[in-house]
PDB file of C-alpha atoms in Angstrom:
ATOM      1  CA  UNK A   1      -4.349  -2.499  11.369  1.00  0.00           C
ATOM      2  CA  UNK A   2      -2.373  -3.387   8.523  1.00  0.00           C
ATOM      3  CA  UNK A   3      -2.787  -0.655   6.133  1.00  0.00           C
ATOM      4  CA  UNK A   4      -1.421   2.134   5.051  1.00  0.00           C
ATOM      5  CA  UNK A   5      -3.453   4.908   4.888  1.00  0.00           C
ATOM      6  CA  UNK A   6      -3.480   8.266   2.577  1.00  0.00           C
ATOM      7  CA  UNK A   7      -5.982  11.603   2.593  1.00  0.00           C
ATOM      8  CA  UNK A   8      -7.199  13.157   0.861  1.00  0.00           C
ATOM      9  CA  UNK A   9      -7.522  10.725  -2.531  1.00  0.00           C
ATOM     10  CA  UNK A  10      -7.727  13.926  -4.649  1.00  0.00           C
ATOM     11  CA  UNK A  11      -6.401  17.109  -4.504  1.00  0.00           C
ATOM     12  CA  UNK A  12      -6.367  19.920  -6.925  1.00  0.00           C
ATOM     13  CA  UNK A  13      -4.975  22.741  -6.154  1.00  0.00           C
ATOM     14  CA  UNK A  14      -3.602  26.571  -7.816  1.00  0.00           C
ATOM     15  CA  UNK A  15       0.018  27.773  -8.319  1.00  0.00           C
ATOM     16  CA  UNK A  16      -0.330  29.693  -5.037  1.00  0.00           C
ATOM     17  CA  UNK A  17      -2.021  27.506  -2.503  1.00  0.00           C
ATOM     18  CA  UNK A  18      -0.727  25.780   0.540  1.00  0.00           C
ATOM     19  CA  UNK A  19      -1.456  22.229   0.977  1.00  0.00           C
ATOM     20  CA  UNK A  20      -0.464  19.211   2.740  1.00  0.00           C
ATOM     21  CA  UNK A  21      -1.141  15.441   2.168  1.00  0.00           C
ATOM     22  CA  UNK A  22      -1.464  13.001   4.981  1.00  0.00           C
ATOM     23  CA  UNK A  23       0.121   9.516   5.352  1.00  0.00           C
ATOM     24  CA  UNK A  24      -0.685   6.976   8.313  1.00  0.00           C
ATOM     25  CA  UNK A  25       0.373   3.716   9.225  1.00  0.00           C
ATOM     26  CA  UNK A  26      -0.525   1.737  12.672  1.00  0.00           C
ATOM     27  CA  UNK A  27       1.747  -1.180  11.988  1.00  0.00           C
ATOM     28  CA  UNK A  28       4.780   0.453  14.058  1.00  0.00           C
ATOM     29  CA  UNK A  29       7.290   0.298  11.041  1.00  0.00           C
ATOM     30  CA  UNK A  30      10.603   2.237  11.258  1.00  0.00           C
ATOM     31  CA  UNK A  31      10.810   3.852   8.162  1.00  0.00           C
ATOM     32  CA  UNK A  32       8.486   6.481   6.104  1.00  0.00           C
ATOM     33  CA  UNK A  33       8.393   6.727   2.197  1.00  0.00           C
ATOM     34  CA  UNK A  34       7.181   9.519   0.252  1.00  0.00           C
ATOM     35  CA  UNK A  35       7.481   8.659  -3.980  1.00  0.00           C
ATOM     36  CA  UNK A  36       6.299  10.165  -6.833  1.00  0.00           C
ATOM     37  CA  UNK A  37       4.634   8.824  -9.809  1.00  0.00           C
ATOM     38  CA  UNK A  38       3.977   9.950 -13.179  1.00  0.00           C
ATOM     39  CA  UNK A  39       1.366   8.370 -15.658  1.00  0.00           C
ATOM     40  CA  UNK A  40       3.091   5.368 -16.913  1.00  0.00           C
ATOM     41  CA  UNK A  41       6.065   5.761 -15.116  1.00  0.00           C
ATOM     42  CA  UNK A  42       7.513   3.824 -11.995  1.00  0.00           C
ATOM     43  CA  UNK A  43       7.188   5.161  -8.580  1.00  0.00           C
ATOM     44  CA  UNK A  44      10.592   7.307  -7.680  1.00  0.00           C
ATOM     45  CA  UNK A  45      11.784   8.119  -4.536  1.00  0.00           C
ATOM     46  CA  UNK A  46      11.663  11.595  -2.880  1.00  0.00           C
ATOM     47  CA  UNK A  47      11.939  11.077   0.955  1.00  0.00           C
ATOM     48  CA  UNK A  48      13.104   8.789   3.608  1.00  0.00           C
ATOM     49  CA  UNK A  49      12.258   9.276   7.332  1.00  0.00           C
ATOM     50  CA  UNK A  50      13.817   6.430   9.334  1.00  0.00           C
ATOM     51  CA  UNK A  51      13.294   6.389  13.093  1.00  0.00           C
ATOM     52  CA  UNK A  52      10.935   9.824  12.398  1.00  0.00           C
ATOM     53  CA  UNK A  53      14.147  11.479  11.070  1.00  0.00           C
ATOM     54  CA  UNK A  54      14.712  12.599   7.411  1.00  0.00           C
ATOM     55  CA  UNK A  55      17.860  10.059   6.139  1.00  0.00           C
ATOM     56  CA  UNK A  56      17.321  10.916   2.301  1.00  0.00           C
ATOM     57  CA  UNK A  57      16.304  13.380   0.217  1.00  0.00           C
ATOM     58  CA  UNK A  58      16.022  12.700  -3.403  1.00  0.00           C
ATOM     59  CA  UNK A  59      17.029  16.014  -4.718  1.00  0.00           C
ATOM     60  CA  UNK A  60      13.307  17.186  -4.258  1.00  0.00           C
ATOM     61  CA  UNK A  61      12.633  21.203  -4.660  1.00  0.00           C
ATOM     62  CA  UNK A  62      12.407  22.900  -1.485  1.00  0.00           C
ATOM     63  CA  UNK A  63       8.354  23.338  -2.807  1.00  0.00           C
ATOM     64  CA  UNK A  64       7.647  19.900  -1.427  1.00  0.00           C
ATOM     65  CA  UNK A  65       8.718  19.940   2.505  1.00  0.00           C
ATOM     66  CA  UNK A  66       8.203  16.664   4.388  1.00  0.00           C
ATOM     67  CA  UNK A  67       7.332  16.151   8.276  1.00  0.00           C
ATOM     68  CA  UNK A  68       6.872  13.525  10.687  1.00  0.00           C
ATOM     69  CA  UNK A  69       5.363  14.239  13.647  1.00  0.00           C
ATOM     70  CA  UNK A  70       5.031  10.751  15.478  1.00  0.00           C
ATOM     71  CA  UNK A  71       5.948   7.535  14.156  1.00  0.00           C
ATOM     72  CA  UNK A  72       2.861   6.938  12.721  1.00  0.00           C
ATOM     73  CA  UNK A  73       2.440   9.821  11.127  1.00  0.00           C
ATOM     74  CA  UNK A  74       4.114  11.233   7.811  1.00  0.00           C
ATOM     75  CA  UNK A  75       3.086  14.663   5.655  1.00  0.00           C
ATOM     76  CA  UNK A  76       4.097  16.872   2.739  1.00  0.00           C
ATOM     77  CA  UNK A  77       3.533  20.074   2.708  1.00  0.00           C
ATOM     78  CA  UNK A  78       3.198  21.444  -0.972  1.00  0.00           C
ATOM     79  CA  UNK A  79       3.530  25.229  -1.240  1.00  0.00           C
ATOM     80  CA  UNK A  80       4.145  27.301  -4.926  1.00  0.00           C
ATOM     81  CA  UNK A  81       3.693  23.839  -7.339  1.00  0.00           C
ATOM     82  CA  UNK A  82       3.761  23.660 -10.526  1.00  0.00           C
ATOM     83  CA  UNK A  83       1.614  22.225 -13.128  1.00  0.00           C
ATOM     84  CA  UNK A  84       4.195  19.601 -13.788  1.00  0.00           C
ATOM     85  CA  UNK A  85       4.231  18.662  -9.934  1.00  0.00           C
ATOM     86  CA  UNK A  86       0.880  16.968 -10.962  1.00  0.00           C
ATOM     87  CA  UNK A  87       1.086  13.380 -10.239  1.00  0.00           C
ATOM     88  CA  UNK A  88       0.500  10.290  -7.950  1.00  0.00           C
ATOM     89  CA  UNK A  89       2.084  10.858  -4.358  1.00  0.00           C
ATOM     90  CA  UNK A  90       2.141   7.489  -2.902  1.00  0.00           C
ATOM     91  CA  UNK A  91       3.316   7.114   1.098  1.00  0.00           C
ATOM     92  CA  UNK A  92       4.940   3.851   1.467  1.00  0.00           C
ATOM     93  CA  UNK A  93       6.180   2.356   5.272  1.00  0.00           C
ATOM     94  CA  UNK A  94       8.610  -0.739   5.947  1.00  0.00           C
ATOM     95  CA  UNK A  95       9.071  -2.674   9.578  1.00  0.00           C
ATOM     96  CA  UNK A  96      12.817  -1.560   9.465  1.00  0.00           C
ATOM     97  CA  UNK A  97      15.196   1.256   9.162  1.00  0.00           C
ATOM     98  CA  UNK A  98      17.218  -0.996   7.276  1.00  0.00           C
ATOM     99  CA  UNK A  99      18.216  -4.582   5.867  1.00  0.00           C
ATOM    100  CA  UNK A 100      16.707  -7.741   3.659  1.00  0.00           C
ATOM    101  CA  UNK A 101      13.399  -8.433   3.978  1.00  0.00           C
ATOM    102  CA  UNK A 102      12.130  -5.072   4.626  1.00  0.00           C
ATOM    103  CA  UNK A 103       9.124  -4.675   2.251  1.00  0.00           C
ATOM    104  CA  UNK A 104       7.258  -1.751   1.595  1.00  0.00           C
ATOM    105  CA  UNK A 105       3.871  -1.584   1.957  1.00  0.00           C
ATOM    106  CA  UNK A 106       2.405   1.501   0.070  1.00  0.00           C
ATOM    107  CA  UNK A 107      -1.037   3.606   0.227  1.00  0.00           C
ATOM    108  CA  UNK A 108      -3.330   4.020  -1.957  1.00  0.00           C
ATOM    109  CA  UNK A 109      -2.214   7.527  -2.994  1.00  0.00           C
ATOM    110  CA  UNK A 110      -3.251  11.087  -3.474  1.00  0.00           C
ATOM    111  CA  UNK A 111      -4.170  12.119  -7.099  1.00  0.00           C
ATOM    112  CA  UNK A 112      -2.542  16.296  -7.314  1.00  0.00           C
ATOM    113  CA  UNK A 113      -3.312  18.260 -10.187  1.00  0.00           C
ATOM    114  CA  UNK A 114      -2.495  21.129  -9.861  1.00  0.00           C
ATOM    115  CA  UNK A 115      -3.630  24.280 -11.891  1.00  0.00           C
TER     116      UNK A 115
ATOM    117  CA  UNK B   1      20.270   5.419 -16.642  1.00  0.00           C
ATOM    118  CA  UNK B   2      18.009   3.061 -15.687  1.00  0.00           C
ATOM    119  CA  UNK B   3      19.597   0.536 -13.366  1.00  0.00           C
ATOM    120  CA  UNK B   4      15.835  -1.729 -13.462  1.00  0.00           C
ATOM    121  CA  UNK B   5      14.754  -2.997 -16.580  1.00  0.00           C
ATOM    122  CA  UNK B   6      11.612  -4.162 -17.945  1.00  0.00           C
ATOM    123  CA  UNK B   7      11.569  -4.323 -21.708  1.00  0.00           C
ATOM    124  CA  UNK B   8       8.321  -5.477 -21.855  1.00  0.00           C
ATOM    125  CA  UNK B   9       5.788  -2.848 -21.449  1.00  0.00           C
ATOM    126  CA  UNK B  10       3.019  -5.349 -21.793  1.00  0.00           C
ATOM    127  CA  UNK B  11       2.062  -9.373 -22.017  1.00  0.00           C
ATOM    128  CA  UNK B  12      -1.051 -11.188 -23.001  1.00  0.00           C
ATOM    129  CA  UNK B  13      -2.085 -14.507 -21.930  1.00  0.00           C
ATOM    130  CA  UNK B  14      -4.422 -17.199 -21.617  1.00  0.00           C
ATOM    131  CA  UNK B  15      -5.905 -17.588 -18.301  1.00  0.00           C
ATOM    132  CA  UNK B  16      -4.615 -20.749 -17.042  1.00  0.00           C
ATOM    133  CA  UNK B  17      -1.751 -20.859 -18.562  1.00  0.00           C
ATOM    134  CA  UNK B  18       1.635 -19.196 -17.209  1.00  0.00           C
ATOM    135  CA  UNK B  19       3.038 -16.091 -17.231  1.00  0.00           C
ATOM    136  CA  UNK B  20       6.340 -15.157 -17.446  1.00  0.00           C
ATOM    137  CA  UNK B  21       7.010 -11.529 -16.394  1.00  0.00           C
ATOM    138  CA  UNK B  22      11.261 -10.240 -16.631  1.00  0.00           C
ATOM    139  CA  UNK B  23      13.610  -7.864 -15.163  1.00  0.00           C
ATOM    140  CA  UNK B  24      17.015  -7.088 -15.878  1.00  0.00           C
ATOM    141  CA  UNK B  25      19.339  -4.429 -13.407  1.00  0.00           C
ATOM    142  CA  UNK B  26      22.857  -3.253 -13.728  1.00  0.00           C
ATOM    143  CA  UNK B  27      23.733  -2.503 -10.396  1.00  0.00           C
ATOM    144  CA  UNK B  28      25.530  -5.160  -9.066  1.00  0.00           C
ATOM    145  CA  UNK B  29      25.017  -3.669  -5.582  1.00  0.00           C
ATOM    146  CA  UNK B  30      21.475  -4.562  -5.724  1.00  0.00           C
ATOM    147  CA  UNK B  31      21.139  -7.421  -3.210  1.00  0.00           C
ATOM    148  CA  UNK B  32      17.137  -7.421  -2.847  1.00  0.00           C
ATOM    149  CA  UNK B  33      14.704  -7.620  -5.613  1.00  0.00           C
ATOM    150  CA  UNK B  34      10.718  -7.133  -5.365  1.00  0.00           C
ATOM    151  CA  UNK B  35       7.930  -7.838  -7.020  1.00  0.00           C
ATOM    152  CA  UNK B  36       4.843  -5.764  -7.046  1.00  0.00           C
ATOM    153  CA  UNK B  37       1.661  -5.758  -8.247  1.00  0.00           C
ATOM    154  CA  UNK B  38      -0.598  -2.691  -9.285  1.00  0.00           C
ATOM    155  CA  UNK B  39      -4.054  -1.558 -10.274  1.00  0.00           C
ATOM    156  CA  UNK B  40      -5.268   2.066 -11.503  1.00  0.00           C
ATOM    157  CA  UNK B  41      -5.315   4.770  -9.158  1.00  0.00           C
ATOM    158  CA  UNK B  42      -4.237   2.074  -6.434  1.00  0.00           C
ATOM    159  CA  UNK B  43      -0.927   1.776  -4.369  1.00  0.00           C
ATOM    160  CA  UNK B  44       1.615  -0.861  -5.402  1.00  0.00           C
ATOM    161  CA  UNK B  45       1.040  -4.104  -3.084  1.00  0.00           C
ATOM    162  CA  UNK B  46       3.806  -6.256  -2.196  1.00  0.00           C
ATOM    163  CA  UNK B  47       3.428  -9.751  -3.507  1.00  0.00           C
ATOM    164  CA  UNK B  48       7.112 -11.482  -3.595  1.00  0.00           C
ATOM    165  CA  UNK B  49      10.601 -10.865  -2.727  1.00  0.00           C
ATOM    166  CA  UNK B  50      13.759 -12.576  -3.102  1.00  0.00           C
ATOM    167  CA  UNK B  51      17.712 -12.305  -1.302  1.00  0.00           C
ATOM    168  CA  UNK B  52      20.545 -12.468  -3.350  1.00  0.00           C
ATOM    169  CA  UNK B  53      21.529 -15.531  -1.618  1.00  0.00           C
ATOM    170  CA  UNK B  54      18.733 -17.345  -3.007  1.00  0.00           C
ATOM    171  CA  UNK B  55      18.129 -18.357  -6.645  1.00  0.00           C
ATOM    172  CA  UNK B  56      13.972 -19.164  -6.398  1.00  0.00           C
ATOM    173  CA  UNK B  57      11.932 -18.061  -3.909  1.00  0.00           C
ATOM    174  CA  UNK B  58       8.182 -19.309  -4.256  1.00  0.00           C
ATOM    175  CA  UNK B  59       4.697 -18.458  -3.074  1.00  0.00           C
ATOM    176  CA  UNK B  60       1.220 -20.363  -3.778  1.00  0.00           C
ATOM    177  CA  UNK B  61       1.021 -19.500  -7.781  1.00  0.00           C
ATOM    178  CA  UNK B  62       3.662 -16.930  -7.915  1.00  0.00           C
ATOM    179  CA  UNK B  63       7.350 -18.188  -8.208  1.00  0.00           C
ATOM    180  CA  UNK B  64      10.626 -15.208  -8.468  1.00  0.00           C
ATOM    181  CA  UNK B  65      13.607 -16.533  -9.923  1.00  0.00           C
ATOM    182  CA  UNK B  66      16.852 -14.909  -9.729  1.00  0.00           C
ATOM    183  CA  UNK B  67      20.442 -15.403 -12.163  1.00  0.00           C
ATOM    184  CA  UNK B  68      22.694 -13.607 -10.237  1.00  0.00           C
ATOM    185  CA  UNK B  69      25.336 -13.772 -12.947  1.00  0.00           C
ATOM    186  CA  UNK B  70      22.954 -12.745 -15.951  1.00  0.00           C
ATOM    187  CA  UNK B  71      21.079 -10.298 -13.674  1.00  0.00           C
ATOM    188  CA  UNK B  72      17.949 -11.183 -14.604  1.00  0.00           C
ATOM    189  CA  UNK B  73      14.898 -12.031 -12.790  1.00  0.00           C
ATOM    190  CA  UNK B  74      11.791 -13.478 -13.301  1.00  0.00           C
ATOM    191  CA  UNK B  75       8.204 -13.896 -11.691  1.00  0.00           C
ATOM    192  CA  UNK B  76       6.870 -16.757 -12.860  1.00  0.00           C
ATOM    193  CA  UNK B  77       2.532 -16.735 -12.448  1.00  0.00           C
ATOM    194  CA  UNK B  78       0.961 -20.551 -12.847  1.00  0.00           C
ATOM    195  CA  UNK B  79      -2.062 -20.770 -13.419  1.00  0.00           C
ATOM    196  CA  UNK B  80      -2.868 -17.053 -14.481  1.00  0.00           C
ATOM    197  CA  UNK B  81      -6.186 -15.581 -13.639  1.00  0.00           C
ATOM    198  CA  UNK B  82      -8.452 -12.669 -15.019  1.00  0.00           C
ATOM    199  CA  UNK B  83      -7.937 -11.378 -11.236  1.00  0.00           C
ATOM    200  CA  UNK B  84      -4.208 -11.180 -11.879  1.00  0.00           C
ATOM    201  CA  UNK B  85      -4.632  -8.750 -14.660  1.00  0.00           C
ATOM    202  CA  UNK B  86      -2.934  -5.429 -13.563  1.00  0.00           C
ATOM    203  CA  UNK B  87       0.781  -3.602 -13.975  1.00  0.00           C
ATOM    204  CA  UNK B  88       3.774  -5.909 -12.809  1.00  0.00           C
ATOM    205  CA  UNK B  89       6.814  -3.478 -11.578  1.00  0.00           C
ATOM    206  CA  UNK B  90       9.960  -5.194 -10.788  1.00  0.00           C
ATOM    207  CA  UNK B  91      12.182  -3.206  -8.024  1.00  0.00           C
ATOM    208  CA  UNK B  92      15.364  -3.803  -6.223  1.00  0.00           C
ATOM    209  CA  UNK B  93      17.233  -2.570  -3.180  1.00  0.00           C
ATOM    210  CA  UNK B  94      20.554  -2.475  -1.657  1.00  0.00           C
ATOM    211  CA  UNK B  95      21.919  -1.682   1.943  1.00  0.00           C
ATOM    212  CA  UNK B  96      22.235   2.000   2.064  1.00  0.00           C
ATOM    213  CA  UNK B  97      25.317   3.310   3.016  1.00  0.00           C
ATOM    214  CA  UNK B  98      24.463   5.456   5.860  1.00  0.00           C
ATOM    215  CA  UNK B  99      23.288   2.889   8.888  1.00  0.00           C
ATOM    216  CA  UNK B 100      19.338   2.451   8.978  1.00  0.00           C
ATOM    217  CA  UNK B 101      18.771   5.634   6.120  1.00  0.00           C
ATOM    218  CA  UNK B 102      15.888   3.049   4.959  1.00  0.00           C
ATOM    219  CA  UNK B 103      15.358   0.861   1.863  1.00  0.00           C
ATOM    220  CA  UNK B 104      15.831   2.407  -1.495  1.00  0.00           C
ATOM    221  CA  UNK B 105      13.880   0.812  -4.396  1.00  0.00           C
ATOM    222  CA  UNK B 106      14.485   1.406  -7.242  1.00  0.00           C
ATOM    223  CA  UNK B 107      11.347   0.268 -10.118  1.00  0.00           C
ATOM    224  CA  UNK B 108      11.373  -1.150 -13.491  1.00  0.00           C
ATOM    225  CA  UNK B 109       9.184   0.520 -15.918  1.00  0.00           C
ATOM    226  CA  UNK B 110       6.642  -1.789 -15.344  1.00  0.00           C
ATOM    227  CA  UNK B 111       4.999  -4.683 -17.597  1.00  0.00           C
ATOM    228  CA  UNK B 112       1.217  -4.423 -18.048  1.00  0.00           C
ATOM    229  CA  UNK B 113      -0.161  -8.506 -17.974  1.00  0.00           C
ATOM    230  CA  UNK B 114      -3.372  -8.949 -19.504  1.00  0.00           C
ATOM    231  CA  UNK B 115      -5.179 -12.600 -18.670  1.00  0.00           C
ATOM    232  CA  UNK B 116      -8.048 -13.273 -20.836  1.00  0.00           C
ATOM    233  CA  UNK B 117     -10.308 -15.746 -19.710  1.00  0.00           C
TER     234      UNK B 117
END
């Protein structure tokens, strides 16, 4: 398996709902991405888990709260958005913690709107 | 301030003939540059990389140069394809400070190449 996976593709969801997206990767990396990306804008960074602890946060509003079960496994819980939250989320996942040569391989993203 | 430049938001070309897509960063920290590839409502995927040691790294039709002094980099496509129509982003990385904290890239704004057949 050499993918990284994302669910669901779509989301829309109120001001007031609870939701999480879903991130998986079977290749045994070290490190976890979450970014965010506006239309026509470059991805930007909001979370690093390395080793299935949080090493960065980006600044992100305590709206968007990250969690990593198992090493394979990386969510965000998104609770009270806003309509400007809307965007891309796009998981990414890289063999090592750290170093050259440590591509990122991304998903395919979730599309949020949210209302 | 953005430390990864791409000044051109978009490039047409002939297919067959080569593309040139650039980058330009500030940081001199940066010591690990990437180039990636993406479609619409698709994921960025990896297609070359290069150290800061090196000055050309290259891979079947796709060639990254890097001038260390001018930071600037370049991916170089020969022969372009329809296929290889998409949004080019340009990203670069340097050793975090805090001991495996991960790989921060930071992207260029992104160059939209258009081949026409």
């Amino acid at each position: 398996d050499t993918e990284v996976t994302q669910t669901p593709k779509h989301l829309v969801m109120g001001m007031t709902n609870k939701k999480s997206l879903k991130c998986e990767q079977h290749m045994g990396h070290r490190a976890m991405y979450w970014y965010k990306q506006k239309a026509k804008k470059p991805p930007e960074l909001m979370f690093v888990y390395s080793y299935e602890k949080l090493s960065i946060n980006e600044s992100v509003p305590s709206r968007f709260s990250p969690e990593c079960p198992n090493s394979s496994l990386l969510n965000l819980h998104l609770h009270a958005l806003q309509p400007e939250d809307s965007a891309l989320y796009l998981c990414a996942s890289s063999p090592h913690a750290s170093g050259a040569y440590n591509e990122q391989f991304f998903g395919p993203g979730t599309r949020l709107t949210v209302l | 301030d953005q430390q990864v430049k791409q000044n051109s938001p978009s490039l047409s070309v002939q297919e067959g003939r080569i593309s040139i897509l650039n980058c330009d960063y500030t940081n001199s920290m940066f010591d690990y540059f990437l180039w990636y590839k993406k479609y619409p409502a698709e994921g960025p995927t990896f297609l070359i990389s290069i150290s800061s040691i090196k000055d050309k790294n290259e891979d079947g039709r796709f060639t990254v140069f890097l001038n260390k002094s001018a930071k600037h980099l370049s991916l170089h496509i020969v022969p372009s394809q329809p296929g290889d129509s998409a949004v080019y982003f340009c990203a670069a990385s340097y050793v975090h400070l805090i001991r495996n904290a991960g790989n921060m890239l930071t992207f260029g704004g992104g160059t939209r190449l258009m081949v026409k057949p």
